[in-house]
Tab-separated table of C-alpha atoms in Angstrom:
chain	number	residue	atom	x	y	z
A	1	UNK	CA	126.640	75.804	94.391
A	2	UNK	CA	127.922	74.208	97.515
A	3	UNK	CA	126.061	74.993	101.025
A	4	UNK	CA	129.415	76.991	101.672
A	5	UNK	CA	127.870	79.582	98.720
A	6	UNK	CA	125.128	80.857	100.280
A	7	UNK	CA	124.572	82.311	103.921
A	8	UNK	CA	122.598	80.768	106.449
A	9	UNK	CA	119.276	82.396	106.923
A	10	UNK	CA	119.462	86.133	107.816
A	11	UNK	CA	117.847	87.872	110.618
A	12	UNK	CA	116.577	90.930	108.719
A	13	UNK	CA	112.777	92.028	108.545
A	14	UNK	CA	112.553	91.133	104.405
A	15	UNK	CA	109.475	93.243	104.445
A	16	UNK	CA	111.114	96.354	105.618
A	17	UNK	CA	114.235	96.145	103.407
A	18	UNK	CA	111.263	95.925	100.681
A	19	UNK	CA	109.701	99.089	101.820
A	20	UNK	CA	113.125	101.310	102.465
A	21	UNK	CA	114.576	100.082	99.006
A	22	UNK	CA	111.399	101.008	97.497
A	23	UNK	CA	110.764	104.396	99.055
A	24	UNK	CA	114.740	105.720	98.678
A	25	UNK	CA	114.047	104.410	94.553
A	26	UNK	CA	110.536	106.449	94.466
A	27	UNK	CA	112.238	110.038	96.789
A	28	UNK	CA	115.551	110.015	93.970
A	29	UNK	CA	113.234	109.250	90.648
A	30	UNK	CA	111.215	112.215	91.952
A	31	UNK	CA	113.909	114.435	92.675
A	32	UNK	CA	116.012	113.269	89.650
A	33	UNK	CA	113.497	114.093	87.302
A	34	UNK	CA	113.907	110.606	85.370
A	35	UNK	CA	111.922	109.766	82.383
A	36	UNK	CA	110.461	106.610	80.897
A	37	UNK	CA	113.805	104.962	79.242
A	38	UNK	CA	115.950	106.587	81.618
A	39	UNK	CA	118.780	103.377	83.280
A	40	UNK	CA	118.401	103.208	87.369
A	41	UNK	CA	122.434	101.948	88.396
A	42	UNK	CA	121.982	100.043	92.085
A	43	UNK	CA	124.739	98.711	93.873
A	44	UNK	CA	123.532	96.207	97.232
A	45	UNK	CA	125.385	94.709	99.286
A	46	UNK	CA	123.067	92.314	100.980
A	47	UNK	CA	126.005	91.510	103.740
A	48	UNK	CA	126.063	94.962	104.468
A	49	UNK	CA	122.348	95.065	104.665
A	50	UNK	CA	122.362	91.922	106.900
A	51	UNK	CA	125.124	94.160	109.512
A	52	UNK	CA	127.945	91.881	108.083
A	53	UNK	CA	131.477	93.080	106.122
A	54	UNK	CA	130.784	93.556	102.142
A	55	UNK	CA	131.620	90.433	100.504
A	56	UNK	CA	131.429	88.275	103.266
A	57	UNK	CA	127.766	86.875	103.854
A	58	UNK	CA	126.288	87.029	100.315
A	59	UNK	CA	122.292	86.654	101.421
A	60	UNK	CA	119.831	85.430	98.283
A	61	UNK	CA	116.568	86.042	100.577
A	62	UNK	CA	118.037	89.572	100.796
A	63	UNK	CA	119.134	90.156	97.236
A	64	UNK	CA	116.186	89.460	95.924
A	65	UNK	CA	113.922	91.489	98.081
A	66	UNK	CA	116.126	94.569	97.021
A	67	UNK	CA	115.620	93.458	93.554
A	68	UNK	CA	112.103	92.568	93.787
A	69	UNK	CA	111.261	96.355	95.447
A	70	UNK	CA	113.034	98.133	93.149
A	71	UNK	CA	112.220	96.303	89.676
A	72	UNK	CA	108.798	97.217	90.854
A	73	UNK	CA	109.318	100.959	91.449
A	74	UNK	CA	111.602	101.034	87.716
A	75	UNK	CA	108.529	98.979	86.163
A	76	UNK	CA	106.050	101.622	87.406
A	77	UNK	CA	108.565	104.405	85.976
A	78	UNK	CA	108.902	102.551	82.425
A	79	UNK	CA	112.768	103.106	83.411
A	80	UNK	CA	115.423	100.526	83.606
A	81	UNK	CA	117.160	98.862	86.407
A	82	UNK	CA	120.880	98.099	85.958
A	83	UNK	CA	122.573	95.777	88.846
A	84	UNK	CA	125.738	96.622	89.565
A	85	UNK	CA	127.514	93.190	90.020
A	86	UNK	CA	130.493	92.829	92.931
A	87	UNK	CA	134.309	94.027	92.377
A	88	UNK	CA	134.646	89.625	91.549
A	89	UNK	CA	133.174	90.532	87.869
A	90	UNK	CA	134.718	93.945	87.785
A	91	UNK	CA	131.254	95.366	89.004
A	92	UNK	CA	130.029	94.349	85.068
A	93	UNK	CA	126.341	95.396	84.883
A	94	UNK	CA	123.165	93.023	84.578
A	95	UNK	CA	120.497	94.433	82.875
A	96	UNK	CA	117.791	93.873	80.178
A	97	UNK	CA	118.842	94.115	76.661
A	98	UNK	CA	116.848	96.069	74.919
A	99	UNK	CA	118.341	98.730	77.237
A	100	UNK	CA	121.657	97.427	76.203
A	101	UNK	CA	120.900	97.368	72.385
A	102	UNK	CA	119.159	101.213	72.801
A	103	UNK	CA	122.147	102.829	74.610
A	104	UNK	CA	124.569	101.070	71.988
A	105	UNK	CA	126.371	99.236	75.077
A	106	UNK	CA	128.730	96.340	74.220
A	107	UNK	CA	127.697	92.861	76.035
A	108	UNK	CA	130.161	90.797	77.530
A	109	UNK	CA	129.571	87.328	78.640
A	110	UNK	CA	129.353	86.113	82.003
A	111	UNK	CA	126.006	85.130	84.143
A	112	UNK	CA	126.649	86.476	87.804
A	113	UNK	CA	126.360	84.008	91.123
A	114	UNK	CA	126.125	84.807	94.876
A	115	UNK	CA	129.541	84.410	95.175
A	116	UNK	CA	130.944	85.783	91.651
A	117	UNK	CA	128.610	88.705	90.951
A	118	UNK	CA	126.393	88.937	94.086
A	119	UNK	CA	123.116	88.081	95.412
A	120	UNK	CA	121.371	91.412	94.133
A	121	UNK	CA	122.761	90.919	90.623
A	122	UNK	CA	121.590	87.306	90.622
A	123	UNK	CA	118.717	87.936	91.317
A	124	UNK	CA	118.477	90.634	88.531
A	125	UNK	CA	119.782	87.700	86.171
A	126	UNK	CA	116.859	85.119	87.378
A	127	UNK	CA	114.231	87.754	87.283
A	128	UNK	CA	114.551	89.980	84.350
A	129	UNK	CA	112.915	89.268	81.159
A	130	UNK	CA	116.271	89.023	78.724
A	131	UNK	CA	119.036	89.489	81.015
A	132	UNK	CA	122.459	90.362	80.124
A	133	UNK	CA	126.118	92.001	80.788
A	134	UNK	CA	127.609	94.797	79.876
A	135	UNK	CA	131.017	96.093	81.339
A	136	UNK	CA	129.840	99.910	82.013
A	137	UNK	CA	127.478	102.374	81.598
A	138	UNK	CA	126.427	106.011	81.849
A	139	UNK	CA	123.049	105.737	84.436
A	140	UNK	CA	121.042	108.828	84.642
A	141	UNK	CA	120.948	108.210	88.858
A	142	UNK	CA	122.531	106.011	91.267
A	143	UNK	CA	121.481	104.122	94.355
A	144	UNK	CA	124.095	102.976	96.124
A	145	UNK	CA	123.305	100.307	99.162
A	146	UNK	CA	126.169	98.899	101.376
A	147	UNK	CA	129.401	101.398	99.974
A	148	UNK	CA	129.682	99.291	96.935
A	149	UNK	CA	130.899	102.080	94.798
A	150	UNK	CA	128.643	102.718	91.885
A	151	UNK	CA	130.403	106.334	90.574
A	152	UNK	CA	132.121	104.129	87.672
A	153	UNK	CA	128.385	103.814	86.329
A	154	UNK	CA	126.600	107.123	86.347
A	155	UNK	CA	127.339	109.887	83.692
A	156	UNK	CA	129.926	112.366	84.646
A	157	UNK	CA	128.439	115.169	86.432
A	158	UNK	CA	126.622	112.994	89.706
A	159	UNK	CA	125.064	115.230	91.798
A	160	UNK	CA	124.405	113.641	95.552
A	161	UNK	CA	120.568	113.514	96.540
A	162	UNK	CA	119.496	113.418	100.212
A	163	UNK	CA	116.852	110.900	100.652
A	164	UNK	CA	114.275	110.357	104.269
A	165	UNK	CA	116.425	106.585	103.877
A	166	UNK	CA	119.967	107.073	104.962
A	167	UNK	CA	119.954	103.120	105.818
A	168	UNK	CA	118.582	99.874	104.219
A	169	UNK	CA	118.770	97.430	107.174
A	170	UNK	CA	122.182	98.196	108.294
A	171	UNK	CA	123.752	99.333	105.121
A	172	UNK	CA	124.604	102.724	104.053
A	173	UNK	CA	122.619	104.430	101.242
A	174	UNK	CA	123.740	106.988	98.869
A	175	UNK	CA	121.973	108.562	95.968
A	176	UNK	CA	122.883	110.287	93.158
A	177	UNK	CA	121.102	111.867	90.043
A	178	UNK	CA	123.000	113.211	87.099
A	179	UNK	CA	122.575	116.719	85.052
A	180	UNK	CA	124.414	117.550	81.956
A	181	UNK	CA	127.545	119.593	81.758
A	182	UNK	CA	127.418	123.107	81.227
A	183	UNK	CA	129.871	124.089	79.021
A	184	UNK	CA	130.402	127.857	77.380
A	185	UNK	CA	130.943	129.835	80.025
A	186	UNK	CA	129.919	133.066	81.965
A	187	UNK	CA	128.246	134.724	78.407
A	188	UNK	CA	126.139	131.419	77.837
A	189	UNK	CA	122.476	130.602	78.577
A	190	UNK	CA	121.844	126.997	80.070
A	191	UNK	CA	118.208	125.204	79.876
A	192	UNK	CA	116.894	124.809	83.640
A	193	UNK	CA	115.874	121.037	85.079
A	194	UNK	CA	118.290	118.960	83.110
């Protein structure tokens, strides 16, 4: 990695990305409902989080305090995290895999860098147990820091959840949960909470 790779030292509180990143994880677990097992999809941008154009100031220091917050809060849950890597690796997924082997998901190979991946996925990579890719998958709720487009990854009906953090650092934050179709129509009965 040449000094060109990674960004120069960025002028963000670390502590307080921490703390936002962990409290929008804990307010969209609680209103999603998730259970232990349950896959947590993030998409960060750490440029966007560091007031900088997506893609353009990939920040480790940053990446990793999203990752370290929120691997935490999942950890706590007994739910999985699944990094959503950058459009350069077709925003594959890192993520550990026994939750790749449980939800049948097909691995691909390819071990994401601050410049081909991201700094949020590589730091997923370096810190989870038994890291690996998969192409897609079908998360039970979303976070989505810095507009990087996470839809592709939840399962079909996301519904949009209003959390007290509308910003990590200067990035935009949007959450999602998922519920299951309803299917049947006007004459059929539906189970409530799911």
């Amino acid at each position: 990695m040449s000094a060109s790779d990674i960004a120069p030292s960025v002028d963000v509180d670390l502590s307080e990305i921490k703390k936002q990143a962990a409290q929008a994880a804990e307010e969209l677990i609680d209103a999603a409902g998730m259970k232990p097992g349950q896959i947590l999809v993030v998409g960060c941008s750490s440029s966007e989080i560091a007031a900088h154009k997506i893609g353009c100031y990939s920040s480790a220091e940053v990446g990793q305090a999203v990752f370290d917050a929120l691997r935490y809060v999942c950890q706590k849950h007994s739910l999985y995290l699944a990094a959503q890597c950058c459009e350069h690796l077709n925003r594959a997924v890192i993520l550990e895999e026994d939750a790749a082997i449980r939800y049948h998901l097909e691995m691909v190979n390819v071990i994401p860098r601050l410049k081909a991946g991201g700094s949020f996925a590589t730091a997923a990579w370096n810190g989870m147990e038994h890291p690996c890719a998969v192409e897609s998958i079908k998360a039970h709720a979303g976070i989505d820091i810095g507009d990087t487009l996470i839809g592709m990854h939840l399962r079909p009906v996301a519904v949009p959840v209003r959390t007290s953090i509308r910003e990590i650092g200067s990035a935009h934050v949007v959450c999602a949960r998922t519920r299951l179709k309803y299917i049947g129509g006007e004459r059929a009965s539906y189970q409530r909470g799911v």
